[in-house]
Amino acid sequence: MSEQDQKVVNVSEHDESTSAEQAVTPVKRDRKGIYLLPNLFTTGALFSGFYAVVAAMNGHFENAAIAIFVAMVLDGLDGRVARMTNTQSDFGAEYDSLADMVSFGVAPALVAFSWALQDLGKVGWVAAFVYCAGAALRLARFNTQLAVADKNYFTGLASPSAAAIVAGNVWVFSESGTLGADVAWWMAIIVPAAGLLMVSNFKYHSFKGLDLRGKIPFMALLAIVLGFAIVSIDPATVLLGVFMLYALSGPAVAVKEKLFD
């Protein structure tokens, strides 16, 4: 055998050996995971919603209402943290929707039912169900329209704002010592009304255009400090008033457009 033929044989044997090793050695794949930071906030919101249900079952309605507001704060942070740290993911979006259904759909309905609506019998649980169903439909519509919707506006009242109205009423009346049975009919109106606003076509400003990383005037910072000071005077009443005005802003804008446009 010539030297050239020997080289050809060696190269062939080397290729066969390499192919065999590749066939035996498993291909290493990148391990998939989830982003920790934004999902921690989502988990905190989910826990707060679950705690609200447990607290209501034990008769601690004021704590239950406060827990729903805590969930609302954490829910507002998870999306902004994900965008600021560039950690958005499909998993995070789905997890956030499921957590929202618990914290702002099931929890407010059960808290309101346990506190006041159960005294009305069938009317009470129907009112609570209308709210719960409205939250589910609102979230489903939001998820399906996410790619085409205007980022600056919500179609229908956002579920955290609707939950704040329900929880705010429970918080205000519980703090003043009012029994749920005394305002059961008021809750039978406000709870399903919040649910219907979630599935309405009213436009609500989303405030997603706020640039938290940009510079702001000094007076704007002063206004924020004053806002915190006002809320601290009577958190329950102030927060309920703010979210009630926000809920009414959608119908008010719609009426204005019909009358003047």
Short mmCIF file of C-alpha atoms in Angstrom, two decimals:
data_model
loop_
_atom_site.label_atom_id
_atom_site.label_comp_id
_atom_site.label_asym_id
_atom_site.label_seq_id
_atom_site.Cartn_x
_atom_site.Cartn_y
_atom_site.Cartn_z
CA MET A 1 0.00 0.00 0.00
CA SER A 2 1.32 3.37 -0.96
CA GLU A 3 1.80 6.21 1.51
CA GLN A 4 -1.06 8.16 -0.09
CA ASP A 5 -3.44 5.19 0.21
CA GLN A 6 -2.43 4.77 3.87
CA LYS A 7 -3.38 8.42 4.58
CA VAL A 8 -6.78 7.88 2.95
CA VAL A 9 -7.43 4.83 5.16
CA ASN A 10 -6.38 6.69 8.32
CA VAL A 11 -8.66 9.62 7.49
CA SER A 12 -11.56 7.22 6.84
CA GLU A 13 -10.99 5.42 10.14
CA HIS A 14 -10.82 8.77 11.97
CA ASP A 15 -14.14 9.91 10.43
CA GLU A 16 -15.82 6.63 11.37
CA SER A 17 -14.50 6.92 14.96
CA THR A 18 -15.69 10.51 15.22
CA SER A 19 -19.13 9.61 13.90
CA ALA A 20 -19.40 6.76 16.42
CA GLU A 21 -18.45 9.06 19.30
CA GLN A 22 -21.03 11.61 18.20
CA ALA A 23 -23.69 8.92 18.02
CA VAL A 24 -22.92 7.71 21.55
CA THR A 25 -22.32 11.06 23.26
CA PRO A 26 -25.62 12.82 24.11
CA VAL A 27 -26.08 16.33 22.79
CA LYS A 28 -25.97 18.91 25.55
CA ARG A 29 -29.00 21.20 25.60
CA ASP A 30 -29.43 24.50 27.34
CA ARG A 31 -31.45 24.22 30.52
CA LYS A 32 -34.63 26.23 30.38
CA GLY A 33 -35.73 28.33 33.35
CA ILE A 34 -37.79 31.32 34.37
CA TYR A 35 -36.85 34.83 35.39
CA LEU A 36 -36.84 35.10 39.17
CA LEU A 37 -37.34 38.80 39.93
CA PRO A 38 -40.65 39.61 38.18
CA ASN A 39 -42.15 36.25 39.13
CA LEU A 40 -41.34 36.91 42.78
CA PHE A 41 -43.64 39.93 42.66
CA THR A 42 -46.31 37.87 40.90
CA THR A 43 -46.02 35.18 43.56
CA GLY A 44 -46.36 37.84 46.26
CA ALA A 45 -49.53 39.13 44.62
CA LEU A 46 -50.91 35.59 44.40
CA PHE A 47 -50.11 34.98 48.06
CA SER A 48 -51.83 38.22 49.08
CA GLY A 49 -54.97 37.24 47.18
CA PHE A 50 -54.99 33.80 48.77
CA TYR A 51 -54.44 35.33 52.21
CA ALA A 52 -57.40 37.63 51.64
CA VAL A 53 -59.66 34.60 51.14
CA VAL A 54 -58.30 32.88 54.26
CA ALA A 55 -58.64 36.06 56.34
CA ALA A 56 -62.25 36.52 55.21
CA MET A 57 -63.05 32.91 56.14
CA ASN A 58 -61.74 33.64 59.63
CA GLY A 59 -63.73 36.85 59.95
CA HIS A 60 -60.81 39.26 59.56
CA PHE A 61 -62.39 41.33 56.82
CA GLU A 62 -60.31 44.46 57.25
CA ASN A 63 -57.10 42.47 56.88
CA ALA A 64 -58.59 40.71 53.85
CA ALA A 65 -59.33 44.04 52.17
CA ILE A 66 -55.84 45.37 52.89
CA ALA A 67 -54.31 42.19 51.45
CA ILE A 68 -56.11 42.81 48.15
CA PHE A 69 -54.58 46.30 47.98
CA VAL A 70 -51.15 44.80 48.69
CA ALA A 71 -51.71 42.37 45.83
CA MET A 72 -52.59 45.30 43.59
CA VAL A 73 -49.30 47.06 44.40
CA LEU A 74 -47.26 43.91 43.77
CA ASP A 75 -49.13 43.25 40.52
CA GLY A 76 -48.30 46.74 39.34
CA LEU A 77 -44.63 46.19 40.07
CA ASP A 78 -44.09 42.82 38.38
CA GLY A 79 -44.78 44.06 34.85
CA ARG A 80 -42.75 47.24 35.27
CA VAL A 81 -39.83 45.35 36.79
CA ALA A 82 -39.93 42.88 33.89
CA ARG A 83 -39.85 45.69 31.34
CA MET A 84 -37.12 47.65 33.14
CA THR A 85 -34.89 44.58 33.52
CA ASN A 86 -35.78 43.14 30.10
CA THR A 87 -37.04 39.90 31.66
CA GLN A 88 -40.41 39.57 29.92
CA SER A 89 -41.48 36.04 29.04
CA ASP A 90 -44.53 34.09 27.93
CA PHE A 91 -44.43 32.19 31.20
CA GLY A 92 -44.49 35.41 33.19
CA ALA A 93 -47.46 36.73 31.22
CA GLU A 94 -49.48 33.54 31.75
CA TYR A 95 -48.53 33.32 35.42
CA ASP A 96 -49.53 36.95 35.93
CA SER A 97 -52.98 36.34 34.41
CA LEU A 98 -53.62 33.32 36.63
CA ALA A 99 -52.49 35.24 39.71
CA ASP A 100 -54.74 38.17 38.72
CA MET A 101 -57.75 35.85 38.51
CA VAL A 102 -57.15 34.71 42.07
CA SER A 103 -56.23 38.08 43.58
CA PHE A 104 -58.65 40.33 41.70
CA GLY A 105 -61.36 37.93 40.60
CA VAL A 106 -61.97 35.20 43.15
CA ALA A 107 -60.65 36.93 46.29
CA PRO A 108 -62.75 40.14 46.14
CA ALA A 109 -65.89 38.17 45.28
CA LEU A 110 -65.42 35.77 48.20
CA VAL A 111 -64.47 38.53 50.64
CA ALA A 112 -67.57 40.55 49.71
CA PHE A 113 -69.75 37.44 49.89
CA SER A 114 -68.41 36.36 53.28
CA TRP A 115 -68.74 39.87 54.71
CA ALA A 116 -72.13 41.00 53.43
CA LEU A 117 -73.63 39.24 50.43
CA GLN A 118 -74.29 35.87 52.05
CA ASP A 119 -77.07 37.51 54.09
CA LEU A 120 -79.02 38.06 50.85
CA GLY A 121 -79.20 34.41 49.86
CA LYS A 122 -79.34 33.77 46.12
CA VAL A 123 -79.12 37.47 45.31
CA GLY A 124 -75.83 37.62 47.19
CA TRP A 125 -74.07 34.73 45.50
CA VAL A 126 -75.34 35.80 42.08
CA ALA A 127 -73.89 39.29 42.67
CA ALA A 128 -70.55 37.76 43.69
CA PHE A 129 -70.57 35.44 40.68
CA VAL A 130 -71.25 38.31 38.26
CA TYR A 131 -68.14 40.02 39.56
CA CYS A 132 -66.03 36.84 39.38
CA ALA A 133 -67.21 36.06 35.84
CA GLY A 134 -66.57 39.66 34.79
CA ALA A 135 -62.97 39.40 35.99
CA ALA A 136 -62.44 36.14 34.08
CA LEU A 137 -63.92 37.57 30.87
CA ARG A 138 -61.93 40.79 31.29
CA LEU A 139 -58.64 38.91 31.58
CA ALA A 140 -59.47 36.62 28.65
CA ARG A 141 -60.31 39.57 26.42
CA PHE A 142 -57.19 41.43 27.51
CA ASN A 143 -54.95 38.46 26.68
CA THR A 144 -56.48 37.94 23.23
CA GLN A 145 -56.27 41.62 22.30
CA LEU A 146 -52.81 42.22 23.71
CA ALA A 147 -51.09 42.42 20.32
CA VAL A 148 -53.51 44.92 18.77
CA ALA A 149 -54.74 46.97 21.75
CA ASP A 150 -53.67 50.55 22.41
CA LYS A 151 -51.08 50.38 25.19
CA ASN A 152 -52.19 53.72 26.63
CA TYR A 153 -55.79 52.66 27.27
CA PHE A 154 -57.67 49.71 28.74
CA THR A 155 -60.92 48.50 27.23
CA GLY A 156 -63.05 48.02 30.31
CA LEU A 157 -62.08 48.63 33.91
CA ALA A 158 -58.87 46.79 34.83
CA SER A 159 -59.41 43.96 37.31
CA PRO A 160 -57.07 45.44 39.99
CA SER A 161 -59.09 48.68 39.97
CA ALA A 162 -62.37 46.78 40.20
CA ALA A 163 -60.96 44.76 43.09
CA ALA A 164 -59.88 47.99 44.80
CA ILE A 165 -63.48 49.26 44.67
CA VAL A 166 -64.87 46.09 46.26
CA ALA A 167 -62.07 45.80 48.83
CA GLY A 168 -62.19 49.53 49.52
CA ASN A 169 -65.85 49.34 50.49
CA VAL A 170 -65.17 46.40 52.80
CA TRP A 171 -62.21 48.23 54.34
CA VAL A 172 -64.04 51.53 54.90
CA PHE A 173 -67.15 49.99 56.45
CA SER A 174 -65.22 47.46 58.54
CA GLU A 175 -62.93 50.17 59.87
CA SER A 176 -65.93 52.26 60.92
CA GLY A 177 -67.51 49.32 62.71
CA THR A 178 -70.36 48.87 60.23
CA LEU A 179 -71.60 45.31 59.89
CA GLY A 180 -71.78 43.75 56.46
CA ALA A 181 -75.45 42.91 56.95
CA ASP A 182 -76.24 46.63 57.31
CA VAL A 183 -74.86 47.46 53.85
CA ALA A 184 -75.65 44.17 52.11
CA TRP A 185 -77.87 45.77 49.47
CA TRP A 186 -75.28 48.44 48.73
CA MET A 187 -72.70 45.71 48.17
CA ALA A 188 -75.22 43.83 46.01
CA ILE A 189 -75.15 46.88 43.72
CA ILE A 190 -71.50 47.88 43.80
CA VAL A 191 -70.00 44.37 43.41
CA PRO A 192 -71.79 43.35 40.17
CA ALA A 193 -71.45 46.92 38.88
CA ALA A 194 -67.66 46.61 39.18
CA GLY A 195 -67.88 43.28 37.36
CA LEU A 196 -69.90 44.78 34.51
CA LEU A 197 -67.49 47.70 34.16
CA MET A 198 -64.68 45.19 33.59
CA VAL A 199 -66.44 43.75 30.51
CA SER A 200 -67.67 47.12 29.24
CA ASN A 201 -66.23 48.96 26.23
CA PHE A 202 -65.40 52.10 28.22
CA LYS A 203 -61.86 53.38 27.74
CA TYR A 204 -59.63 53.83 30.79
CA HIS A 205 -56.18 55.37 30.81
CA SER A 206 -53.58 52.70 31.53
CA PHE A 207 -50.74 55.04 32.69
CA LYS A 208 -48.28 52.68 31.02
CA GLY A 209 -46.69 55.62 29.24
CA LEU A 210 -45.16 56.91 32.47
CA ASP A 211 -41.37 56.86 32.24
CA LEU A 212 -40.12 55.82 35.67
CA ARG A 213 -36.50 56.01 34.58
CA GLY A 214 -36.66 59.54 33.23
CA LYS A 215 -36.18 62.82 35.03
CA ILE A 216 -39.14 64.69 36.49
CA PRO A 217 -39.56 68.31 37.68
CA PHE A 218 -39.04 69.03 41.35
CA MET A 219 -42.69 70.07 41.76
CA ALA A 220 -43.80 66.68 40.46
CA LEU A 221 -41.80 64.99 43.22
CA LEU A 222 -43.35 67.36 45.74
CA ALA A 223 -46.82 66.43 44.47
CA ILE A 224 -46.02 62.74 44.95
CA VAL A 225 -44.92 63.37 48.54
CA LEU A 226 -48.13 65.31 49.23
CA GLY A 227 -50.12 62.47 47.69
CA PHE A 228 -48.58 59.98 50.11
CA ALA A 229 -49.29 62.37 52.99
CA ILE A 230 -52.97 62.64 52.01
CA VAL A 231 -53.33 58.88 51.69
CA SER A 232 -51.75 58.36 55.12
CA ILE A 233 -54.45 60.50 56.77
CA ASP A 234 -57.19 57.96 56.00
CA PRO A 235 -55.93 55.26 53.62
CA ALA A 236 -59.22 53.38 53.29
CA THR A 237 -61.37 56.39 52.43
CA VAL A 238 -58.82 58.11 50.19
CA LEU A 239 -58.01 54.99 48.17
CA LEU A 240 -61.68 54.12 47.76
CA GLY A 241 -62.41 57.66 46.58
CA VAL A 242 -59.56 57.58 44.07
CA PHE A 243 -60.62 54.28 42.52
CA MET A 244 -64.28 55.22 42.49
CA LEU A 245 -63.41 58.36 40.52
CA TYR A 246 -61.22 56.31 38.18
CA ALA A 247 -64.07 53.83 37.61
CA LEU A 248 -66.46 56.68 36.80
CA SER A 249 -63.96 58.30 34.42
CA GLY A 250 -64.68 55.72 31.72
CA PRO A 251 -68.44 56.34 31.47
CA ALA A 252 -67.87 60.09 31.90
CA VAL A 253 -65.50 60.24 28.93
CA ALA A 254 -67.90 58.14 26.82
CA VAL A 255 -70.79 60.50 27.60
CA LYS A 256 -68.63 63.53 26.83
CA GLU A 257 -67.61 62.11 23.46
CA LYS A 258 -71.23 61.43 22.50
CA LEU A 259 -72.42 64.88 23.52
CA PHE A 260 -69.64 67.03 22.12
CA ASP A 261 -68.09 65.03 19.23
#
